[in-house]
Amino acid sequence: MIGAPLNRVDGPLKVTGRAVYPSEDLSFGQPLHGFIVEATIGHGRVTKLDTSRAEQAPGVRKVLTHHNVGKQGTPDMREGDGYARAYPVMASDEVRSYGDPVAMVVADTIEQARAAAMLIEVTYDITDGHYVLDGRESAAYLATSVNAGGPPEVGVGDFDGAMAKAPVKLDQVYTTPYELAMPMEPHNCLAVWNGDDVTVHVSTQIVKSARLRIAATLELDPEKVTVISRFVGGGFGSKLGVHAETILAVMAARMVGQPVKVVLTRQQMFHLNGNRAATKQRVQLGAERDGTLTAFGHDVTMKLTTGDDYVEQTATCGRGLYAAPNRRTVHRVVELDLPRSEDVRAPGEAPGLLAIECAMDELAYTLRIDPIELRIKNEPMKHPETGAPFSDRKLVECMEEGARLFGWEKRPVIPGSMRDGRWLVGYGMAAAIRPHFQYETEVRVRIDSRGAVVQSDMTDLGTGTYTIATQIVAEALGLPSERVHVDLGHSDFPKSGGSGGSWGACNTNTAAHRACVDLRQQITNAAVADVKSPLHGLDAGAAAWTDGRIVIGNASEALTDVLARLYPTGIEAIGKIDTERPNEKQPYALNTYGAHFAEVRVDADTGEVRLHRMLGVFVAGRIFNAKTARSQLLGGMIWGVSAALHEEAVVDPRYGSFINHDLASYLMPVHSDIPNIEVVILDSFDDKANELGAKGVGELGICGAGAAVANAVYNATGVRVREFPITIEKLLPGLP
């Protein structure tokens, strides 16, 4: 069962429209609707809020402003779970960035709420803000911390001395733009109060954190808050923490005494949710003439939202990738008055590998060495900084197998030398690496004569959590998949680390597996001790559970009979991952790996870039479901193509707003941009990660994918673009 390409167990519900997403639960009747009014300045204060016309508009029940929302909690920056911190909204007249909520209209219908919102008159006292990274590098300072807990700066050996002595040097700056997570389902919340208790139906990736954030913001006892998130229509990191839509929905529902629903428009999502910060990345490589790296440097400068502490871990991805005795990786930040940065899929690795893997490609051309050969030559035997052994590292195998399958030997060695009519043809490749995380998680498994029920507050973003949990428990208990029911996304269930950081599947399934092991032991021991059982007196340690039966040697008994006789009301167990980040408590460097290969065509006259084909070869331990894993990796690769060629949120330097704040102007790939993409997953079992041998795959596909495309563009044209995304305007001047 484990590894099989089982169809999604929740698929029939979704394709027939019977899957109830958070804002769609109407079991308590029709809710009122809230529409948020956003600030139209980048920095300053609200001096006047005239809501009189809005309050008199048809259907309007309430207008929320900073005058009436009441006291809210203050964020505690010492809170280790940043998603659980208080998130005050409209707590004062201050506008910290463009799009800050200044009011919300609650009305009978969304149309009435939106129409009334347009009637609110807001006057501001505008103060100077800083909105642009360019020109403010002198204000950069060393970050005090970075996301995921790594140190902001790491130095090994004598980096400056090694760079000065290196026979071959590369020193280049690569820039990446602001990017946004745009899940299919907009951010939304439906809040229902019952006395002093509130039930919050919200699209979130971490139920536990959502509950704590709501409680901290409204200064409630967390036990008074119930969070439900059965289905989530995508998140990509943007729903790890709840935002203004949730806080305002909960406050409004309490004020009007009725359920209130708030669903963001697509345009509102650009400013009311987090973004990936723009970066300037200086990569310095020092090498011998045979390609052996002697120095590795990665210095990242990025935006930090004023008053916040979120810093993407962009310079960490190279720390365990290539061997070099002298190293320096640094995160510097510049405070800007822009909407808050948060996790966007593969934070750190996605932009960081775009720079590192392009730099390695440049070094390979400088040395006239095959890019794969250069990477293999610098393959570390242990972690280059910590000295920890790698648990299961097959990066070289990924590159070699990918080269064989892709036909890498056919690549043009001289850039710009291969044509197909009007098209310049190029090949590129890049390596992928991503750490494997685990967090404290509990899963309850209950079994009776009807089957097994699995419960956790874990969420399913559409990645297949319901399905793979079904597979794990079905195999562990020897049941057919249709006799396993998985129940997720409720704060009354055992707590998990949620769905994010590629840790969700392994956390949930490791804990579920441990619960099943506990159940098997209890039930088998009881059967062996029962004189009515044909297993009586046999060796419980030799038992196998298969096809709905407990088998010991030549004796067996149906599991339903055992349960009906010994546990007529059922029996349950809770499996746990007990220690936060256990992988950091053991002496192994735990990562997933991959290699990307891309072939592009570039129009020699117009500079138009077309992806022709792409291959990703990955290793991520044991795979729970071949179909859902492949889907996740494909999606990540497509995201990488987008980062290389399409995505860029552009800031208006006058107002601190994103100019292209809709999906018509914020470009992402469409079907015609993505032709033949293939995924190959190598067999693996990482027993250092967990007893299931599995590691996360959700974000691995994006890591390095953009660099493979960018390197292919250079190979096709001889034009190296270091300012992403690669557009016609940047390519055309350099084309022959």
XYZ file of C-alpha atoms in Angstrom:
736
model
C 0.000 0.000 0.000
C 2.792 2.463 0.862
C 4.177 3.966 -2.327
C 1.277 2.836 -4.498
C -0.293 5.483 -6.789
C -3.606 5.373 -4.925
C -6.156 7.830 -6.277
C -7.053 10.651 -3.899
C -9.629 9.429 -1.415
C -11.054 12.966 -1.254
C -11.183 13.252 -5.032
C -14.852 12.293 -5.477
C -15.895 14.927 -2.918
C -13.947 17.628 -4.711
C -14.918 16.879 -8.285
C -18.603 16.662 -7.353
C -18.527 19.869 -5.310
C -19.321 18.137 -2.016
C -16.060 19.062 -0.273
C -16.938 21.903 2.105
C -14.233 24.564 2.217
C -14.067 26.914 5.237
C -16.194 29.818 4.005
C -18.802 27.460 2.501
C -20.148 25.900 5.703
C -23.766 27.058 5.909
C -24.912 24.554 8.531
C -25.831 27.448 10.846
C -27.559 29.571 8.178
C -26.538 32.386 5.865
C -23.748 34.591 7.256
C -23.238 38.301 6.842
C -20.389 39.436 4.591
C -17.430 41.660 5.334
C -15.449 43.747 2.853
C -12.115 45.298 3.855
C -11.173 48.888 2.978
C -7.422 49.187 2.400
C -5.162 52.196 2.936
C -4.146 53.939 -0.264
C -0.926 55.382 1.141
C 2.327 53.692 2.002
C 3.047 55.319 5.347
C 1.305 57.754 7.678
C -1.850 58.111 9.755
C -5.580 58.229 9.262
C -6.765 61.736 10.179
C -10.417 61.392 9.199
C -12.758 58.463 8.635
C -16.237 59.424 7.454
C -18.369 56.273 7.490
C -21.764 57.969 7.624
C -22.770 57.292 4.024
C -21.643 53.680 4.262
C -23.610 53.124 7.467
C -26.788 54.297 5.757
C -26.296 52.150 2.650
C -28.684 49.249 1.958
C -28.005 46.061 3.897
C -25.181 47.459 6.033
C -25.086 46.117 9.600
C -21.796 47.496 10.909
C -18.686 49.417 9.906
C -15.518 48.491 11.787
C -12.713 51.034 12.217
C -9.925 51.638 14.704
C -12.440 53.619 16.758
C -14.629 50.642 17.653
C -12.720 47.343 17.290
C -11.491 47.485 20.877
C -8.256 46.496 22.537
C -6.113 43.810 20.926
C -3.055 41.880 21.991
C 0.477 42.982 21.136
C 2.786 40.657 19.182
C 5.396 39.004 21.374
C 8.545 38.722 19.269
C 9.875 36.158 21.732
C 7.113 33.740 20.727
C 8.927 30.905 18.989
C 5.971 30.132 16.763
C 5.732 33.309 14.710
C 2.380 32.224 13.291
C 0.896 32.114 16.802
C 1.745 35.711 17.710
C -0.990 38.297 18.121
C -1.913 39.947 14.828
C -3.622 43.254 15.657
C -5.650 44.814 12.838
C -6.809 48.450 12.834
C -5.485 48.760 16.379
C -4.678 52.459 15.853
C -4.765 55.190 13.220
C -1.293 54.212 11.990
C -0.748 53.060 8.401
C 2.442 51.010 8.244
C 2.243 49.947 4.599
C 0.051 50.213 1.543
C -3.088 48.110 1.858
C -3.291 48.157 5.662
C -6.965 47.739 6.621
C -8.551 51.021 7.716
C -12.188 49.849 7.805
C -14.465 46.896 7.124
C -18.119 47.015 6.126
C -20.423 44.199 7.238
C -23.600 43.783 5.194
C -26.217 41.238 4.193
C -24.507 40.480 0.879
C -20.991 40.824 -0.449
C -22.243 43.185 -3.147
C -23.789 45.490 -0.550
C -20.671 45.399 1.619
C -18.394 46.215 -1.304
C -20.619 49.014 -2.582
C -20.820 50.586 0.875
C -17.058 50.303 1.328
C -16.625 52.585 -1.676
C -18.617 55.278 0.173
C -16.167 55.585 3.063
C -14.082 58.755 2.925
C -10.585 58.502 4.364
C -8.118 61.350 4.847
C -4.477 60.736 5.656
C -1.458 62.510 7.048
C 1.218 61.074 4.757
C 4.751 60.706 6.053
C 7.866 59.723 4.153
C 8.379 56.005 3.753
C 11.106 53.837 2.274
C 9.832 51.553 -0.470
C 12.762 50.686 -2.755
C 15.755 48.453 -2.029
C 17.962 50.038 -4.708
C 20.050 52.848 -3.313
C 19.498 51.849 0.317
C 22.221 49.223 0.567
C 24.160 51.506 2.913
C 21.329 51.084 5.421
C 21.708 47.294 5.424
C 22.633 45.543 8.642
C 23.206 41.967 9.745
C 19.949 40.155 10.452
C 19.459 39.147 14.061
C 17.766 35.879 13.059
C 16.527 34.070 9.969
C 13.555 31.864 9.242
C 13.850 28.151 10.119
C 16.302 28.848 12.900
C 19.707 28.877 11.207
C 22.364 31.450 12.143
C 22.274 34.664 10.059
C 26.003 34.493 9.389
C 28.413 31.572 9.229
C 32.136 31.731 8.572
C 34.553 28.827 8.153
C 38.278 29.178 7.492
C 39.779 32.287 5.895
C 37.319 33.239 3.182
C 38.866 36.588 2.217
C 42.363 35.103 2.094
C 41.221 32.145 -0.002
C 39.425 34.414 -2.477
C 42.500 36.614 -2.822
C 44.727 33.606 -3.565
C 42.336 31.679 -5.820
C 43.666 31.224 -9.386
C 40.119 31.474 -10.720
C 37.503 33.792 -9.233
C 33.832 34.455 -9.818
C 32.180 37.449 -8.150
C 28.695 38.285 -9.390
C 25.461 39.811 -8.102
C 22.092 38.235 -8.878
C 18.773 39.868 -8.074
C 15.373 38.306 -7.500
C 12.102 40.281 -7.329
C 9.157 40.274 -4.965
C 7.032 37.177 -5.493
C 3.669 36.182 -4.103
C 1.809 32.991 -3.308
C -1.492 33.007 -5.164
C -3.410 29.843 -4.204
C -6.554 29.024 -6.166
C -8.713 29.533 -3.065
C -8.494 33.133 -1.784
C -7.809 33.680 1.900
C -11.089 33.473 3.779
C -12.715 33.068 7.161
C -16.178 32.386 8.545
C -16.627 33.173 12.257
C -19.532 32.009 14.424
C -19.935 32.966 18.096
C -21.916 30.990 20.654
C -21.825 32.884 23.923
C -18.185 33.308 24.888
C -17.004 30.605 22.486
C -16.160 31.178 18.849
C -15.874 28.675 16.009
C -13.620 29.839 13.204
C -13.811 28.168 9.817
C -10.622 29.386 8.180
C -8.381 28.404 5.316
C -5.133 27.792 7.152
C -2.115 25.534 6.943
C -1.577 25.225 10.712
C -4.701 24.857 12.831
C -2.853 25.008 16.147
C -1.150 28.298 15.280
C -4.351 29.826 13.912
C -6.095 29.080 17.187
C -3.297 30.623 19.251
C -3.065 33.719 17.021
C -6.796 34.390 17.215
C -6.753 33.931 20.986
C -3.679 36.130 21.457
C -5.087 38.902 19.266
C -8.531 39.021 20.851
C -7.113 38.204 24.305
C -9.199 35.057 24.644
C -8.602 31.751 26.353
C -7.479 29.418 23.513
C -9.959 26.842 24.837
C -12.715 29.257 23.830
C -11.566 29.146 20.203
C -12.382 26.248 17.873
C -10.670 26.255 14.482
C -11.909 24.093 11.599
C -10.110 23.725 8.283
C -11.157 20.455 6.629
C -10.119 21.411 3.101
C -7.693 24.110 1.956
C -7.529 25.220 -1.659
C -3.788 25.764 -1.761
C -1.516 27.901 0.380
C 2.139 27.777 -0.735
C 3.130 29.247 2.642
C 0.718 32.176 2.527
C -1.711 30.408 4.873
C 0.790 29.285 7.491
C -0.460 32.199 9.563
C -3.902 33.767 9.489
C -4.213 37.414 8.495
C -6.557 40.407 8.625
C -9.480 38.552 7.066
C -9.598 36.162 10.017
C -9.132 38.669 12.815
C -11.715 41.041 11.337
C -14.245 38.268 10.718
C -13.996 37.112 14.337
C -14.261 40.659 15.709
C -17.158 41.548 13.416
C -19.121 38.400 14.263
C -18.855 39.221 17.961
C -19.905 42.846 17.409
C -23.003 42.081 15.297
C -23.987 38.859 17.059
C -24.223 36.913 13.792
C -21.900 34.751 11.695
C -19.650 36.835 9.432
C -17.755 35.697 6.367
C -14.770 37.539 4.873
C -13.254 36.416 1.577
C -10.458 38.460 0.043
C -10.580 39.512 -3.568
C -7.648 38.475 -5.700
C -6.377 42.056 -5.748
C -6.584 42.353 -1.953
C -4.407 39.270 -1.580
C -1.426 41.141 -3.028
C -1.157 43.479 -0.039
C -3.018 41.788 2.798
C -0.907 38.625 2.733
C 2.819 38.047 2.781
C 5.320 38.236 -0.055
C 8.742 36.840 -0.842
C 11.237 39.649 -0.322
C 13.313 40.986 -3.170
C 16.998 40.087 -2.853
C 20.430 41.124 -4.025
C 22.740 38.136 -3.810
C 26.487 38.383 -4.174
C 28.005 34.988 -4.916
C 31.783 34.628 -4.706
C 33.533 31.448 -5.775
C 37.248 30.806 -5.628
C 38.623 27.732 -7.412
C 41.729 25.948 -8.572
C 42.105 25.592 -12.325
C 40.846 22.007 -12.148
C 37.564 23.259 -10.646
C 38.186 22.460 -6.980
C 36.466 25.113 -4.894
C 38.659 26.792 -2.287
C 36.218 29.529 -1.293
C 32.431 29.773 -1.220
C 30.662 33.010 -0.380
C 26.984 33.967 -0.472
C 26.063 37.442 0.800
C 22.335 38.261 0.622
C 20.742 41.668 1.110
C 16.963 41.754 1.272
C 13.978 43.745 2.425
C 12.797 43.561 6.024
C 9.406 45.050 6.747
C 9.814 47.857 9.294
C 8.933 46.628 12.764
C 8.946 42.960 11.806
C 11.510 40.181 12.216
C 10.849 37.787 9.314
C 14.021 37.215 7.263
C 13.995 34.547 4.567
C 16.877 32.085 4.961
C 18.198 32.672 1.431
C 21.886 32.195 2.224
C 21.456 28.877 4.044
C 20.840 26.623 1.038
C 24.473 26.602 -0.063
C 25.855 25.728 3.338
C 25.600 21.994 2.768
C 25.706 21.853 -1.017
C 29.355 22.047 -2.154
C 32.680 21.397 -0.467
C 35.025 24.346 0.065
C 37.313 24.778 3.092
C 36.813 28.545 3.314
C 33.251 29.813 3.509
C 31.083 32.791 4.391
C 27.289 33.062 4.164
C 25.542 36.223 5.361
C 22.014 37.673 5.578
C 21.723 41.465 5.606
C 18.457 43.390 5.711
C 17.194 46.826 4.757
C 14.056 48.058 6.502
C 11.318 49.124 4.092
C 7.735 50.236 4.662
C 6.223 47.517 2.497
C 3.699 44.750 3.214
C 5.125 42.023 5.421
C 7.351 39.319 4.016
C 6.397 35.752 4.857
C 6.998 32.220 3.685
C 6.472 31.595 0.002
C 6.988 28.070 -1.301
C 10.554 26.817 -0.595
C 11.607 29.938 1.326
C 15.365 30.397 1.086
C 16.123 27.602 -1.342
C 14.012 28.941 -4.209
C 15.748 32.338 -4.578
C 19.059 31.211 -3.095
C 19.644 28.330 -5.491
C 18.670 30.561 -8.402
C 21.819 32.565 -7.659
C 24.166 29.783 -6.510
C 23.419 27.401 -9.352
C 23.766 30.131 -11.979
C 27.102 31.094 -10.411
C 28.306 27.484 -10.576
C 27.291 27.424 -14.237
C 29.270 30.591 -14.888
C 32.308 29.124 -13.156
C 32.029 25.953 -15.255
C 32.120 27.997 -18.476
C 35.041 30.047 -17.166
C 36.974 26.846 -16.448
C 35.701 25.119 -19.617
C 34.457 22.231 -17.474
C 31.165 20.422 -17.889
C 28.750 21.884 -15.289
C 27.969 18.398 -13.980
C 31.655 17.526 -13.712
C 32.257 20.720 -11.703
C 29.514 19.843 -9.257
C 30.661 16.250 -8.825
C 34.239 17.408 -8.241
C 32.995 19.513 -5.319
C 30.656 16.935 -3.826
C 31.251 16.965 -0.024
C 31.806 13.784 1.965
C 30.331 15.442 5.070
C 28.574 18.713 5.816
C 31.128 21.402 4.889
C 30.359 23.582 7.922
C 29.193 21.317 10.750
C 31.123 18.183 9.835
C 27.956 16.113 10.311
C 27.591 13.027 8.121
C 24.886 13.049 5.466
C 22.079 10.627 6.177
C 21.206 9.633 2.619
C 22.787 11.761 -0.080
C 22.387 10.691 -3.689
C 22.867 14.019 -5.413
C 25.530 12.664 -7.746
C 23.248 9.795 -8.726
C 20.513 12.317 -9.530
C 22.837 14.265 -11.807
C 24.242 11.198 -13.542
C 20.865 9.573 -14.110
C 19.401 12.861 -15.281
C 22.239 13.408 -17.724
C 21.715 9.931 -19.165
C 17.954 10.283 -19.539
C 18.060 13.837 -20.865
C 20.803 13.298 -23.424
C 23.132 15.813 -21.798
C 25.989 14.729 -24.049
C 24.202 16.439 -26.951
C 24.296 19.888 -25.362
C 26.106 22.641 -27.286
C 29.422 23.249 -25.529
C 29.757 26.719 -27.063
C 26.865 29.047 -26.133
C 24.783 30.240 -29.056
C 26.097 27.570 -31.411
C 22.985 25.410 -31.916
C 19.999 26.526 -33.977
C 16.754 25.073 -35.166
C 15.609 27.503 -37.844
C 14.928 30.832 -36.165
C 15.329 29.320 -32.682
C 18.557 29.328 -30.669
C 18.719 26.059 -28.705
C 20.291 25.661 -25.259
C 20.678 23.095 -22.481
C 20.999 23.886 -18.787
C 21.111 22.019 -15.504
C 21.162 22.763 -11.790
C 21.285 20.883 -8.500
C 18.562 20.857 -5.845
C 18.809 20.566 -2.085
C 16.295 21.124 0.687
C 16.453 20.357 4.427
C 14.129 17.835 6.021
C 12.292 19.110 9.093
C 10.170 17.427 11.716
C 8.070 19.054 14.430
C 6.085 17.906 17.430
C 3.039 16.043 16.201
C 0.336 13.789 17.614
C -2.078 11.567 15.706
C -4.915 9.510 17.148
C -5.862 6.197 15.539
C -9.001 4.435 16.736
C -10.054 0.990 15.548
C -13.161 -1.084 16.022
C -14.882 -3.854 14.092
C -15.967 -1.382 11.383
C -12.476 -0.106 10.618
C -9.998 2.588 11.637
C -10.409 6.342 12.152
C -7.405 8.671 12.002
C -7.594 12.104 13.654
C -5.196 15.042 13.629
C -5.491 18.808 13.296
C -3.178 18.434 10.294
C -4.498 20.109 7.130
C -4.663 19.027 3.489
C -3.663 21.778 1.061
C -4.626 19.641 -1.884
C -1.306 17.800 -1.615
C -2.875 14.445 -0.719
C -2.715 14.237 3.077
C -6.021 12.387 3.331
C -4.789 9.828 0.834
C -1.314 9.084 2.139
C -2.531 8.890 5.750
C -5.053 6.329 4.537
C -2.258 4.320 2.924
C 0.011 4.372 5.975
C -2.710 3.235 8.391
C -4.169 0.673 5.988
C -0.796 -1.006 5.569
C 0.103 -0.854 9.260
C -3.199 -2.414 10.332
C -3.581 -4.805 7.398
C -6.855 -3.226 6.271
C -8.208 -2.335 2.845
C -8.064 1.402 2.219
C -11.857 1.756 2.185
C -11.957 0.716 5.851
C -9.733 3.623 6.928
C -11.318 7.046 7.476
C -9.074 10.086 7.921
C -10.427 13.121 9.757
C -8.301 16.292 9.647
C -8.315 20.014 10.295
C -10.102 20.401 13.643
C -8.551 22.016 16.710
C -10.188 19.419 18.986
C -8.005 16.743 17.395
C -4.416 15.987 18.473
C -1.988 18.796 17.595
C 0.388 18.674 14.634
C 2.979 20.890 13.018
C 0.519 21.533 10.208
C 1.164 21.510 6.506
C 4.171 23.559 5.477
C 7.919 23.394 5.014
C 7.503 19.957 3.389
C 7.264 18.486 6.892
C 3.542 17.690 7.019
C 3.451 14.277 5.385
C 6.342 12.763 7.311
C 5.218 14.265 10.626
C 1.664 13.037 10.295
C 2.449 9.628 8.935
C 5.289 8.866 11.323
C 3.000 9.666 14.252
C 0.126 7.699 12.687
C 2.429 4.723 12.120
C 3.539 4.809 15.756
C -0.080 4.834 16.886
C -0.741 1.788 14.717
C 2.289 -0.046 16.107
C 0.959 0.609 19.597
C -2.502 -0.688 18.633
C -1.086 -3.795 16.996
C 0.912 -4.622 20.093
C -2.018 -4.127 22.463
C -4.506 -6.059 20.348
C -2.122 -8.899 19.498
C -1.138 -9.334 23.150
C -4.809 -9.408 24.125
C -5.610 -11.993 21.461
C -2.713 -14.235 22.488
C -3.855 -14.023 26.113
C -7.481 -14.850 25.211
C -8.347 -18.538 25.560
C -11.159 -18.084 23.024
C -8.742 -17.038 20.313
C -7.026 -19.495 17.934
C -3.927 -17.378 18.614
C -3.959 -18.188 22.311
C -0.525 -18.945 23.748
C 1.380 -18.172 20.529
C 4.298 -15.772 20.140
C 2.845 -12.254 19.809
C 6.157 -11.006 18.451
C 5.752 -13.216 15.370
C 2.346 -11.792 14.447
C 1.589 -10.347 11.033
C -1.443 -8.231 10.209
C -2.619 -8.771 6.668
C -5.876 -8.854 4.710
C -7.895 -8.047 7.821
C -6.459 -10.935 9.831
C -3.892 -11.422 12.599
C -1.607 -14.269 11.534
C 0.904 -16.161 13.703
C 2.445 -19.135 11.962
C -0.364 -21.343 10.642
C -2.961 -19.850 12.981
C -5.002 -16.748 12.242
C -8.107 -14.871 13.331
C -10.134 -12.161 11.651
C -9.385 -8.756 13.152
C -13.109 -7.971 13.260
C -13.700 -11.023 15.468
C -10.905 -10.064 17.852
C -12.177 -6.511 18.155
C -15.826 -7.491 18.537
C -14.978 -9.890 21.334
C -12.244 -8.007 23.215
C -12.883 -4.341 22.331
C -16.579 -4.032 21.469
C -16.465 -0.225 21.827
C -13.108 0.096 20.077
C -9.576 0.915 21.162
C -7.366 3.886 20.371
C -3.764 5.003 20.622
C -1.921 8.271 20.059
C 1.342 8.298 18.169
C 3.807 11.109 18.801
C 6.866 12.850 17.513
C 8.043 13.973 20.924
C 10.948 16.325 20.340
C 10.802 19.516 18.349
C 13.076 19.212 15.333
C 14.485 15.824 16.259
C 16.660 15.876 13.136
C 18.720 18.627 14.736
C 19.169 16.558 17.867
C 21.025 13.802 16.036
C 24.383 13.925 14.249
C 23.125 13.788 10.671
C 22.577 16.350 7.945
C 19.109 15.491 6.626
C 18.216 16.799 3.191
C 16.405 15.910 0.011
C 18.167 16.280 -3.343
C 17.590 16.554 -7.040
C 18.930 17.589 -10.427
C 17.089 19.629 -13.048
C 17.675 19.585 -16.794
C 16.108 22.044 -19.227
C 16.137 22.655 -22.962
C 14.965 26.066 -24.143
C 14.434 27.744 -27.499
C 15.078 31.485 -27.868
C 13.856 33.408 -30.915
C 16.990 34.869 -32.466
C 15.151 38.000 -33.620
C 12.722 38.796 -30.804
C 14.372 37.222 -27.741
C 11.220 35.259 -26.906
C 12.087 32.326 -24.616
C 10.234 29.036 -24.861
C 10.797 26.042 -22.612
C 11.044 23.012 -24.897
C 11.418 20.196 -22.363
C 12.464 19.641 -18.765
C 13.480 16.729 -16.536
C 13.825 16.509 -12.778
C 15.481 13.572 -11.007
C 14.944 13.493 -7.243
C 15.707 11.495 -4.130
C 13.587 12.019 -1.014
C 13.628 8.766 0.911
C 10.671 6.431 0.744
C 7.739 7.744 -1.274
C 4.274 7.410 0.272
C 2.302 7.773 -2.957
C 3.931 7.753 -6.380
C 1.135 9.780 -7.949
C 0.821 12.590 -5.405
C 4.613 12.873 -5.021
C 5.067 13.231 -8.766
C 2.337 15.858 -8.832
C 4.062 17.870 -6.105
C 7.427 17.723 -7.863
C 5.924 18.733 -11.202
C 4.213 21.688 -9.574
C 7.467 22.796 -7.996
C 9.331 22.601 -11.288
C 6.663 24.716 -12.962
C 7.045 27.256 -10.169
C 10.786 27.317 -10.899
C 10.130 28.008 -14.569
C 7.891 30.859 -13.462
C 10.590 32.338 -11.226
C 13.103 32.238 -14.070
C 10.934 33.682 -16.826
C 7.722 35.252 -15.513
C 7.141 36.281 -11.921
C 7.837 39.791 -10.658
C 5.786 41.959 -8.330
C 6.746 45.557 -9.122
C 6.717 48.199 -6.385
C 5.488 51.725 -7.093
C 8.245 53.842 -5.491
C 5.772 56.655 -4.750
C 3.245 54.695 -2.697
C 4.832 51.391 -1.744
C 2.145 49.438 -3.585
C 2.479 46.516 -5.953
C 1.575 47.929 -9.349
C 0.688 44.603 -10.943
C -1.776 43.483 -8.269
C -3.948 41.083 -10.256
C -3.450 37.890 -12.224
C -3.755 39.704 -15.539
C -0.522 41.613 -14.950
C 1.268 39.442 -12.381
C 2.558 36.899 -14.863
C 2.687 33.170 -14.226
C 3.019 30.276 -16.688
C -0.006 29.134 -18.636
C -0.403 25.734 -20.284
C 1.369 26.802 -23.468
C 4.439 27.782 -21.403
C 4.817 24.296 -19.942
C 5.416 21.557 -22.520
C 7.049 18.191 -21.820
C 8.091 17.997 -18.154
C 9.076 14.676 -16.626
C 9.840 13.575 -13.078
C 11.983 10.609 -12.033
C 12.217 9.597 -8.367
C 15.113 7.370 -7.350
C 14.541 4.545 -4.884
C 15.639 5.455 -1.395
C 15.031 4.754 2.278
C 16.437 7.186 4.856
C 16.325 5.431 8.198
C 17.917 8.463 9.873
C 14.849 10.582 9.088
C 12.239 8.272 10.643
C 11.312 4.600 10.788
C 9.301 4.969 7.588
C 12.438 6.104 5.744
C 10.599 9.054 4.207
C 11.338 12.754 3.716
C 9.267 15.661 2.410
C 8.901 16.335 -1.332
C 6.494 19.283 -1.425
C 9.028 22.032 -2.076
C 11.953 20.062 -3.493
C 10.743 20.450 -7.082
C 11.125 24.235 -7.097
C 14.657 24.161 -5.668
C 17.142 24.816 -8.478
C 14.540 24.528 -11.239
C 14.723 28.186 -12.209
C 18.505 28.071 -12.427
C 18.379 25.155 -14.880
C 16.151 27.245 -17.155
C 18.342 30.324 -16.764
C 21.470 28.316 -17.544
C 19.790 26.906 -20.638
C 18.983 30.446 -21.814
C 22.666 31.353 -21.521
C 23.695 28.205 -23.341
C 21.283 29.080 -26.146
C 22.232 32.744 -26.487
C 25.540 33.505 -24.825
C 23.707 36.236 -22.900
C 23.877 35.929 -19.118
C 20.951 37.617 -17.371
C 21.472 37.984 -13.626
C 18.393 40.074 -12.910
C 15.371 37.814 -12.654
C 13.003 37.171 -14.281
C 14.658 36.801 -17.682
C 12.595 38.926 -20.041
C 12.858 39.942 -23.672
C 14.010 43.422 -22.665
C 16.988 41.976 -20.825
C 17.924 39.446 -23.504
C 17.424 41.393 -26.705
C 20.287 43.905 -26.425
C 22.816 41.070 -26.066
C 21.577 38.832 -28.880
C 23.810 38.619 -31.977
